[in-house]
PDB file of C-alpha atoms in Angstrom:
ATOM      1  CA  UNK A   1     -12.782   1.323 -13.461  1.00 48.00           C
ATOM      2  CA  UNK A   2     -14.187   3.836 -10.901  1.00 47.00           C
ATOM      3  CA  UNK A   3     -11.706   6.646  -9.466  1.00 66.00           C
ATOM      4  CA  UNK A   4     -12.295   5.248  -5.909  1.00 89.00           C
ATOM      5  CA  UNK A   5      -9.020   3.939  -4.740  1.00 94.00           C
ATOM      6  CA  UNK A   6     -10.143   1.084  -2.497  1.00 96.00           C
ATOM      7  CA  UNK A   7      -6.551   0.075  -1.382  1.00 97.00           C
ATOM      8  CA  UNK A   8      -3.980   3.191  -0.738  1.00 96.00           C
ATOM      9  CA  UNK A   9      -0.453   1.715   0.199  1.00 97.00           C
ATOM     10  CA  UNK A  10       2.333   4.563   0.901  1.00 97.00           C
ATOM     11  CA  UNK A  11       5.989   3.627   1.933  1.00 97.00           C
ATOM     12  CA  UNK A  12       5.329   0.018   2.936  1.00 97.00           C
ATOM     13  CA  UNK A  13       8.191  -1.224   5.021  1.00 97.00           C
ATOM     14  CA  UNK A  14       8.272  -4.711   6.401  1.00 97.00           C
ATOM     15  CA  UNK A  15      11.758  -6.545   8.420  1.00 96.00           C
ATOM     16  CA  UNK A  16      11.547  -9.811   9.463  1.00 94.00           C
ATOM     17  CA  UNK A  17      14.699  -9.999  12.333  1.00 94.00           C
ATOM     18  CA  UNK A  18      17.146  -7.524  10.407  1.00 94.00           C
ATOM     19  CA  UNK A  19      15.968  -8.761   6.800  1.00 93.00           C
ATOM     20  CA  UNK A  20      14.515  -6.056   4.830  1.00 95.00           C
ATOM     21  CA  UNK A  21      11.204  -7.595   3.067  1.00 96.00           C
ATOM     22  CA  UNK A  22       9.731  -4.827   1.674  1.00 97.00           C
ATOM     23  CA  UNK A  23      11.542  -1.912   1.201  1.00 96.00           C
ATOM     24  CA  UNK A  24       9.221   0.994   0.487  1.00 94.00           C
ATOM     25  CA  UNK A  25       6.294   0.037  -1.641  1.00 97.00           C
ATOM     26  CA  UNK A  26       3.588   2.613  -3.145  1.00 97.00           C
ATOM     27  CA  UNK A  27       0.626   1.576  -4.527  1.00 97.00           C
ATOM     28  CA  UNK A  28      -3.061   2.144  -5.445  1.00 97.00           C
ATOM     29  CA  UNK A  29      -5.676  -0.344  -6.044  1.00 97.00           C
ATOM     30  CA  UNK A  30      -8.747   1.193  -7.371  1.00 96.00           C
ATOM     31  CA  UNK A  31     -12.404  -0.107  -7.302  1.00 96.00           C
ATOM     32  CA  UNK A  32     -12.966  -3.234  -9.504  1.00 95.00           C
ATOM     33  CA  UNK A  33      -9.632  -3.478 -10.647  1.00 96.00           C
ATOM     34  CA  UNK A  34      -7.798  -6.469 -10.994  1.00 97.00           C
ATOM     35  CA  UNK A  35      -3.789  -6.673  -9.971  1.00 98.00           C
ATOM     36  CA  UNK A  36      -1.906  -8.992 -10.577  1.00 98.00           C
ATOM     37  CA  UNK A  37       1.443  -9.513  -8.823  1.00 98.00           C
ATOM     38  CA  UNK A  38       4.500 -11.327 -10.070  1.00 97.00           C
ATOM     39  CA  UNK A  39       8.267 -11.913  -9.723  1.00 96.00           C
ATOM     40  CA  UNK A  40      10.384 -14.373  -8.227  1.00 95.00           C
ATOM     41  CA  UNK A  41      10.052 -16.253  -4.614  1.00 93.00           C
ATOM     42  CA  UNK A  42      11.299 -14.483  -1.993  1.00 92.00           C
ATOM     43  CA  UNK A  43      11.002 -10.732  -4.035  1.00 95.00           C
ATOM     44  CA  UNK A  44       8.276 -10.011  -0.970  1.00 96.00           C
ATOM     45  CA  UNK A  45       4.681 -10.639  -3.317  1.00 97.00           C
ATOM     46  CA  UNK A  46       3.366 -12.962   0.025  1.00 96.00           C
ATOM     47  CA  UNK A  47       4.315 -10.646   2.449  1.00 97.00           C
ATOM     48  CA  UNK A  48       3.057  -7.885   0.733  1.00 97.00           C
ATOM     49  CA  UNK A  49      -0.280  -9.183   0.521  1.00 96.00           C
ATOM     50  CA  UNK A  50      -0.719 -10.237   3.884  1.00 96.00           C
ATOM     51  CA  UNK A  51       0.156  -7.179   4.776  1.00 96.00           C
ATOM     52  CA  UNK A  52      -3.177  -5.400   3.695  1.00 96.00           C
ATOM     53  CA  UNK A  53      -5.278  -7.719   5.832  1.00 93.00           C
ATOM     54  CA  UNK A  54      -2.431  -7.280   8.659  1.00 94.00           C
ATOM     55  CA  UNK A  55      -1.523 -10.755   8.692  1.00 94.00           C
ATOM     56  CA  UNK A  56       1.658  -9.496   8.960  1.00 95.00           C
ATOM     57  CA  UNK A  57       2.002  -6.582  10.731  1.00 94.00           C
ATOM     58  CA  UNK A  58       4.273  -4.149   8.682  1.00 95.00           C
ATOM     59  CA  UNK A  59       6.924  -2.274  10.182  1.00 95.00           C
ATOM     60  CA  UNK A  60       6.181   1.261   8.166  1.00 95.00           C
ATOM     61  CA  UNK A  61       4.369   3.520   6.098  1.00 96.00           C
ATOM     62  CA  UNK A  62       0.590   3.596   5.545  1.00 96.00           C
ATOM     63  CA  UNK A  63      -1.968   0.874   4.552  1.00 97.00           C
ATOM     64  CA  UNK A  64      -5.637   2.299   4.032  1.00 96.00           C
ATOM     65  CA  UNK A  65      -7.967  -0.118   2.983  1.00 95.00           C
ATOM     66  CA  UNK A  66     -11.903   1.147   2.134  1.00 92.00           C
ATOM     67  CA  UNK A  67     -11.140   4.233   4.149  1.00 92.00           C
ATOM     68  CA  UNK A  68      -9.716   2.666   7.365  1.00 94.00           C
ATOM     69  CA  UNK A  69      -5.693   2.753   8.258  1.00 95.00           C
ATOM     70  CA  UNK A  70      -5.673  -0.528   9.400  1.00 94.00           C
ATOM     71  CA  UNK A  71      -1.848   0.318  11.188  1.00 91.00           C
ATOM     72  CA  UNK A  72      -4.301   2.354  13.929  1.00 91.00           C
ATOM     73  CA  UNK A  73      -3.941   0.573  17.191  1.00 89.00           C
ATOM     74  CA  UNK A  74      -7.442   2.015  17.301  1.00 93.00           C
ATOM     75  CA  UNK A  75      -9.367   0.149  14.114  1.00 93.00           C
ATOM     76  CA  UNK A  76     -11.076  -3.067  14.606  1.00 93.00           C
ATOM     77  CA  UNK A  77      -8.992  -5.143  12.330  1.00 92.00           C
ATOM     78  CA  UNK A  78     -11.281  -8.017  12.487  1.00 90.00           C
ATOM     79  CA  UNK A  79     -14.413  -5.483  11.116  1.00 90.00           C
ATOM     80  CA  UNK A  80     -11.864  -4.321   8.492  1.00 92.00           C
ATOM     81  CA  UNK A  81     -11.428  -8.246   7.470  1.00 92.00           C
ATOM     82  CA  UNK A  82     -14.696  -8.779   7.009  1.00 90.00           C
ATOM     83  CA  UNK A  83     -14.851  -6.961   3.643  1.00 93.00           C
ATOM     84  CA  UNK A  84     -11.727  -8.671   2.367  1.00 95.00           C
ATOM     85  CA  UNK A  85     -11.803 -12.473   1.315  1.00 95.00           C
ATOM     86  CA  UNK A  86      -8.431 -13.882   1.320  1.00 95.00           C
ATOM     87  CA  UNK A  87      -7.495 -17.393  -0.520  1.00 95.00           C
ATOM     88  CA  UNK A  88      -4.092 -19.200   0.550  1.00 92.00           C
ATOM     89  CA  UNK A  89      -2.123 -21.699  -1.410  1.00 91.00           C
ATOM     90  CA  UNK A  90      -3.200 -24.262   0.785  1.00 89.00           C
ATOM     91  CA  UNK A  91      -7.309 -24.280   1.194  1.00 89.00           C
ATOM     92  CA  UNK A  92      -6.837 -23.980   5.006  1.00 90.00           C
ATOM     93  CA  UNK A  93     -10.297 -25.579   5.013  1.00 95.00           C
ATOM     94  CA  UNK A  94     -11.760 -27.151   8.358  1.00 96.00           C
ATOM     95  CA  UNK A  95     -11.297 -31.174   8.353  1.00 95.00           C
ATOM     96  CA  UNK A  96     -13.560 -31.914  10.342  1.00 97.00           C
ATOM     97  CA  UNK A  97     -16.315 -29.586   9.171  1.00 97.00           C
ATOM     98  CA  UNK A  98     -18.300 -30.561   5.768  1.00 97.00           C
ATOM     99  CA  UNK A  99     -18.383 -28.156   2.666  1.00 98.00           C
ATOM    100  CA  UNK A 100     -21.210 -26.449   3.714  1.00 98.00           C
ATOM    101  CA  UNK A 101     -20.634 -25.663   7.298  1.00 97.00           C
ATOM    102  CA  UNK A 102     -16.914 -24.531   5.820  1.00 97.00           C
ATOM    103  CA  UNK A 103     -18.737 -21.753   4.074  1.00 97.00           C
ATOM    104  CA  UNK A 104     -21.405 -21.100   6.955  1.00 97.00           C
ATOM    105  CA  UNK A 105     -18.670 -20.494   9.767  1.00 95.00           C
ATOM    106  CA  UNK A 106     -17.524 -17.112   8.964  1.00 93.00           C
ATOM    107  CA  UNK A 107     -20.796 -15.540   8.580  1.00 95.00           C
ATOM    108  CA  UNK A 108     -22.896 -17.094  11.464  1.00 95.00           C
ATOM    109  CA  UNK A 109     -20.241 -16.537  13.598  1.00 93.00           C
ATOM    110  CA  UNK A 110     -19.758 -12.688  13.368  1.00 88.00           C
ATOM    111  CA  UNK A 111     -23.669 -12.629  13.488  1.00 84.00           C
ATOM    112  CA  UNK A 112     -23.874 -11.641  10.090  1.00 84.00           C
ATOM    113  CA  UNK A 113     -26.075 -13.869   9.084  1.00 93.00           C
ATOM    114  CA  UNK A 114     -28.383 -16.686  10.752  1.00 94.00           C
ATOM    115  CA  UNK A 115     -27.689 -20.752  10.429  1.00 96.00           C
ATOM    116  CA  UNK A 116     -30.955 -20.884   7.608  1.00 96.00           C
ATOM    117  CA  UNK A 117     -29.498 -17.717   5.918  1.00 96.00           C
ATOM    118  CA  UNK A 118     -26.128 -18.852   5.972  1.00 96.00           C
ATOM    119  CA  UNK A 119     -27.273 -22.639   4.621  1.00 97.00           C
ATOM    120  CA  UNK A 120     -28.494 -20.758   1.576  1.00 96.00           C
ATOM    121  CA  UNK A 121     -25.940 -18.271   0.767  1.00 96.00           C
ATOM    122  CA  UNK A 122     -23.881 -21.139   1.061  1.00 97.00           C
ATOM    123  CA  UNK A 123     -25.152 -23.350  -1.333  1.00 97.00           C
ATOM    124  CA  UNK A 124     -25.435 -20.043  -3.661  1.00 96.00           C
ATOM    125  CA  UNK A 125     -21.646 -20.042  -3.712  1.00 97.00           C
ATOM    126  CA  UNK A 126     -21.209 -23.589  -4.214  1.00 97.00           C
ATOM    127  CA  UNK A 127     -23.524 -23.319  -7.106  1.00 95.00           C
ATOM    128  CA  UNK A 128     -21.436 -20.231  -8.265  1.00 94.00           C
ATOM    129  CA  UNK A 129     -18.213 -22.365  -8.091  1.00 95.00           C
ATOM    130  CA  UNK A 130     -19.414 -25.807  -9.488  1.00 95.00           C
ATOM    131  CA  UNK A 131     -19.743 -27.865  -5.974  1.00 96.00           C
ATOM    132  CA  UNK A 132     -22.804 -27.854  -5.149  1.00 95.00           C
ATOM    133  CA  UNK A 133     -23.208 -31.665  -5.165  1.00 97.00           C
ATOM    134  CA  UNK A 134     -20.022 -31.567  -2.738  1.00 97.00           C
ATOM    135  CA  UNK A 135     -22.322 -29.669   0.290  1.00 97.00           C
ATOM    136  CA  UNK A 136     -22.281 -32.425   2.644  1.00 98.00           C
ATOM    137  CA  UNK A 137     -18.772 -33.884   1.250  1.00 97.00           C
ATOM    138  CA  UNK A 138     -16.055 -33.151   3.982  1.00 97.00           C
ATOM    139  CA  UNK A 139     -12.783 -31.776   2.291  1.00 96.00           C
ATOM    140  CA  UNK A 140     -10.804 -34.803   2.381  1.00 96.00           C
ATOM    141  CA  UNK A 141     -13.437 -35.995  -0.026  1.00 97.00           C
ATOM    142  CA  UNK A 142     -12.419 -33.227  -2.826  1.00 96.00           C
ATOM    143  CA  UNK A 143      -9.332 -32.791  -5.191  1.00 95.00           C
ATOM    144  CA  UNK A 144      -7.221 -30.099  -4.767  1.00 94.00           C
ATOM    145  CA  UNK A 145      -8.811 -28.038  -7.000  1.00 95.00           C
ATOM    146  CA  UNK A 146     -12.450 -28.568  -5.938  1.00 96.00           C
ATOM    147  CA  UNK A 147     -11.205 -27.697  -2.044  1.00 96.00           C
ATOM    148  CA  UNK A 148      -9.732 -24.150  -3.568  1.00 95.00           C
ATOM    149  CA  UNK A 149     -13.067 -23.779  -5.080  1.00 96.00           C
ATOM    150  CA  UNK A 150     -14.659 -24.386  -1.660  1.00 97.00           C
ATOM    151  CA  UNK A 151     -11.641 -22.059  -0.228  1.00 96.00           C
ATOM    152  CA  UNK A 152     -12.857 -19.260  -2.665  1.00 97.00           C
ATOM    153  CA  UNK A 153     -16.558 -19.877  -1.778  1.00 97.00           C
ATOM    154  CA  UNK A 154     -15.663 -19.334   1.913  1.00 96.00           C
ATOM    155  CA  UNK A 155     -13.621 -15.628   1.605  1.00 96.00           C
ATOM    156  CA  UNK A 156     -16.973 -15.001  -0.726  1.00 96.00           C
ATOM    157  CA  UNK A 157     -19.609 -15.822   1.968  1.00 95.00           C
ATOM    158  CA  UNK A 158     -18.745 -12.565   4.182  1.00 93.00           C
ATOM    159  CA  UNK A 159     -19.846 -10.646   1.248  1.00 93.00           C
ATOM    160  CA  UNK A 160     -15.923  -8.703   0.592  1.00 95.00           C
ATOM    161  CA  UNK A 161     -15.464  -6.182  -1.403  1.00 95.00           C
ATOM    162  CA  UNK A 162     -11.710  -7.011  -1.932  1.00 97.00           C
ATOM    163  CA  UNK A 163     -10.450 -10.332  -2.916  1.00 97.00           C
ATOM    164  CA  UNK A 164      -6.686 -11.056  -2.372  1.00 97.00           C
ATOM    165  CA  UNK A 165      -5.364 -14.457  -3.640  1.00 97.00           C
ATOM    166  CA  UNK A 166      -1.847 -15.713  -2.197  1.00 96.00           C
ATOM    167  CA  UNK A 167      -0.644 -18.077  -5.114  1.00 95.00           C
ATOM    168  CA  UNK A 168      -4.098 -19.722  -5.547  1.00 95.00           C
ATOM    169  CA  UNK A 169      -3.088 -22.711  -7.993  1.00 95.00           C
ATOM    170  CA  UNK A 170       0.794 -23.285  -6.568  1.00 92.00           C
ATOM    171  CA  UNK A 171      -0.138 -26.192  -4.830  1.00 90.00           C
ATOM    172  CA  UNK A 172      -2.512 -27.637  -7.477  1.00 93.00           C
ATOM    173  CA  UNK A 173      -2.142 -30.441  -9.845  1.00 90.00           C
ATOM    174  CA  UNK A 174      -2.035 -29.045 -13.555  1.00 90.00           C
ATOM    175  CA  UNK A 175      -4.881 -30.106 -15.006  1.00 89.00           C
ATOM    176  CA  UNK A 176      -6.605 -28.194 -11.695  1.00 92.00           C
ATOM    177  CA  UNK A 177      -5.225 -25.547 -12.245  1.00 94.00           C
ATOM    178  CA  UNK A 178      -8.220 -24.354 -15.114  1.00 93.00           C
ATOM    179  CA  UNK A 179     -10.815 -25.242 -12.931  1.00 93.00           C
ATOM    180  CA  UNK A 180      -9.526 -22.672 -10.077  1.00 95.00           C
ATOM    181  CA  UNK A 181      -8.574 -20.186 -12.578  1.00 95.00           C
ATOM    182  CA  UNK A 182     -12.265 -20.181 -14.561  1.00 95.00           C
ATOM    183  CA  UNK A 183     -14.135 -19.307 -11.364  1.00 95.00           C
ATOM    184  CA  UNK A 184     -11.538 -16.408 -10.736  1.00 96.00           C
ATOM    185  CA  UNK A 185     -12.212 -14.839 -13.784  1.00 95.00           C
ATOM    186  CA  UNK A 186     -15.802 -14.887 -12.943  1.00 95.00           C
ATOM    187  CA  UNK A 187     -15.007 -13.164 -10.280  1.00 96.00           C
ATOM    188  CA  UNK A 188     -13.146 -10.615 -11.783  1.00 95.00           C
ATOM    189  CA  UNK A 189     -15.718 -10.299 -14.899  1.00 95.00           C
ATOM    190  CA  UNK A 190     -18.721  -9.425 -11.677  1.00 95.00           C
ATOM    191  CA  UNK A 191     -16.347  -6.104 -11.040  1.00 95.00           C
ATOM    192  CA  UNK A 192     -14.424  -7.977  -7.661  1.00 97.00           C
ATOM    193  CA  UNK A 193     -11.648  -5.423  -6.482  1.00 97.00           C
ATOM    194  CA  UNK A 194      -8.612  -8.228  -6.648  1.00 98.00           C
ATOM    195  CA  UNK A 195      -5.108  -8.354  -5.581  1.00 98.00           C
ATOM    196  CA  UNK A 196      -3.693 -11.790  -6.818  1.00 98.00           C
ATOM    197  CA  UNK A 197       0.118 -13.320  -6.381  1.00 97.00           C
ATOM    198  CA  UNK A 198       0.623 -15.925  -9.027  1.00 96.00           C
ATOM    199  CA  UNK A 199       2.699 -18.016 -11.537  1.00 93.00           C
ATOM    200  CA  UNK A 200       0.102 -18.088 -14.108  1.00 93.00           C
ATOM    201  CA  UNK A 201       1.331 -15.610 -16.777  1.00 94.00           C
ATOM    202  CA  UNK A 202      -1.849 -16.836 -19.083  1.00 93.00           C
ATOM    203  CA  UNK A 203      -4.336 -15.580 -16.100  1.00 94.00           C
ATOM    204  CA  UNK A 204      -2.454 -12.183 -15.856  1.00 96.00           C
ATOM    205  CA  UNK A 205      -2.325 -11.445 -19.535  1.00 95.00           C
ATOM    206  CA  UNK A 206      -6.393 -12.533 -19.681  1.00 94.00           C
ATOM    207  CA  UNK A 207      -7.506 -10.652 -16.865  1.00 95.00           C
ATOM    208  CA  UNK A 208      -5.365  -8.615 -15.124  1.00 97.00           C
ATOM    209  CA  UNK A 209      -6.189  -4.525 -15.477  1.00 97.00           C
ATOM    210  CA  UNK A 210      -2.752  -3.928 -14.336  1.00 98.00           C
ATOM    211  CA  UNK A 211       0.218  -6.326 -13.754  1.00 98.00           C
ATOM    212  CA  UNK A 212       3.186  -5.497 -10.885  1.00 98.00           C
ATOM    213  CA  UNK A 213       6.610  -7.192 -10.642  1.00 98.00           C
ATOM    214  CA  UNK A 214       8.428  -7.197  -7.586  1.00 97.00           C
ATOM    215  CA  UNK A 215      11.851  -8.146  -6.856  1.00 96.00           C
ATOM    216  CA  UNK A 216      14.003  -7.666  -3.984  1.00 95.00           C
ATOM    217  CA  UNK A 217      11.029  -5.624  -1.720  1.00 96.00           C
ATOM    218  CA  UNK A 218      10.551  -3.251  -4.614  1.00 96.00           C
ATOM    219  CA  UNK A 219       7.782  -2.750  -7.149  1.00 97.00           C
ATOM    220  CA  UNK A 220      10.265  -2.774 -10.010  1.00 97.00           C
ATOM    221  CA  UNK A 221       7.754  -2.076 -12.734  1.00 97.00           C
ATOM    222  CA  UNK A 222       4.096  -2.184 -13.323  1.00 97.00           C
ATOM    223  CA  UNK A 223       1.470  -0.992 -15.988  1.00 98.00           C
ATOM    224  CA  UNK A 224      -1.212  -3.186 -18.412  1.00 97.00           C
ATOM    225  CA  UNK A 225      -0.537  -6.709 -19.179  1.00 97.00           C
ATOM    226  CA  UNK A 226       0.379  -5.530 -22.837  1.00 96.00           C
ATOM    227  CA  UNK A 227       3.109  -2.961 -21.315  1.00 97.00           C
ATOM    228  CA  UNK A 228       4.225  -5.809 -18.807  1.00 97.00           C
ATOM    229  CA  UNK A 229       4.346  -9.188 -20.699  1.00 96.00           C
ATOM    230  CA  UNK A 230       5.294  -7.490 -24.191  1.00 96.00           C
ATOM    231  CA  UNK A 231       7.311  -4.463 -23.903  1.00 96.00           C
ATOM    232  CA  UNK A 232       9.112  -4.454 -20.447  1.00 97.00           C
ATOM    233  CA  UNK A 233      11.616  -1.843 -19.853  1.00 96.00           C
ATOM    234  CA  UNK A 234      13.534  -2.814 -17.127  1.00 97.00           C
ATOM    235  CA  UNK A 235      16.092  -5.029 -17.093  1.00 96.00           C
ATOM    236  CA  UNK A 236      14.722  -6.959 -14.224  1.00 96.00           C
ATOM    237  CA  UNK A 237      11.819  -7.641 -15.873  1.00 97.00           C
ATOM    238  CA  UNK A 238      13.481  -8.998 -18.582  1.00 97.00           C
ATOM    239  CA  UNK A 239      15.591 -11.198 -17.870  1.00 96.00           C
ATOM    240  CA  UNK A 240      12.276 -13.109 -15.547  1.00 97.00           C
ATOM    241  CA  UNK A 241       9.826 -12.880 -18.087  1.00 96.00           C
ATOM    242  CA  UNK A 242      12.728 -14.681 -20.289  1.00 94.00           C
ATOM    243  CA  UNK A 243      12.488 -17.373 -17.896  1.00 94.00           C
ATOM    244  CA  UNK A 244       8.977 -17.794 -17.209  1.00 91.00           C
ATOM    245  CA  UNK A 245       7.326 -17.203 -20.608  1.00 85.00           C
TER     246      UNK A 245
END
């Protein structure tokens, strides 16, 4: 890990009507790290991370992301998103597009890239996540898992450096849950800077660099998967991993 904090977070407020979501939050996300962040629903994990795309527009403190405060009214958000590849719980693929043209969208359309240049990075990606044969399939065709895959391939052809994964394998079928799961650690193994909300304790004790539990709007406690899953020291902590282990 490189001393190049690629995500700077500093007294991250967020209220949706008078309900306090995030109450403070301070973090750093280095280059090539991989953090992974649990706790129970509604602690603020979501909102956190859609936050530092500005999905959600936060309601304090600072969010610096490569360099750029993306809270300036003056930043392009949309150039900002272009180096971070987000993956939702739900695919949020195109119906009525097939795989390939999925994948092609992004990248033709903010002129990054040409249709024939696009077609190819595109089936690169698909090769990289074990569709390839699923190019012309439209994503009613696929199982859960395969559109995620698809999903992932997507957020990967605008070339991010920054990953961030909103529960990735909640909506999946068990045994689908692997398939997702093996291509993310790929990703993570190639150096990807990742920010990832999930349920699966096995993924964050495999590859995480650094796990975070939140509760309540607060980063209650975070350090390495060994400090986090094995020798907790808050009480909060506790009594969840007692639960979910």
């Amino acid at each position: 890990m490189t001393d190049t904090v690629k995500i700077h977070v500093k007294d991250l407020k967020k209220y949706f009507g008078k309900l306090e979501v995030l109450k403070s939050i301070n973090i750093d996300i280095h280059e090539g790290e991989v953090v992974v962040v649990i706790g129970p629903s509604g602690s603020g994990k979501s909102t956190f991370l859609r936050c530092l795309n500005k999905l959600e527009h936060s309601n304090g403190g600072t969010i610096i992301v490569d360099g750029n405060d993306i809270n300036d009214k003056n930043i392009n958000i949309n150039k900002v998103r272009e180096d971070i590849g987000m993956v939702f719980q739900h695919f949020n693929l195109f119906p009525n597009m097939n795989v390939i043209k999925n994948i092609m969208l992004a990248p033709v359309k903010t002129k990054k890239m040409t249709e024939s240049q696009a077609h190819e990075a595109g089936m690169r990606l698909l090769k990289r996540v074990g569709l390839e044969s699923k190019a012309e399939a439209y994503p009613q065709q696929l199982s859960g898992g395969q559109k995620q895959r698809v999903a992932i391939a997507r957020a990967l052809a605008m070339n991010p450096s920054i990953m961030l994964f909103d529960e990735p394998t909640s909506a999946l079928d068990p045994e689908m849950v692997g398939e997702v799961l093996t291509v993310m650690k790929e990703l993570a193994k190639a150096g990807m800077t990742m920010v990832v909300v999930t349920h699966e304790m096995g993924f964050a004790r495999e590859v995480a660099d650094r796990i975070v539990f939140m509760d309540g709007g607060y980063i209650i406690e975070e350090g390495t998967p060994d400090q986090i899953l094995k020798n907790p020291k808050q009480e909060r902590t506790i009594s969840f991993l007692n639960k979910v282990l």
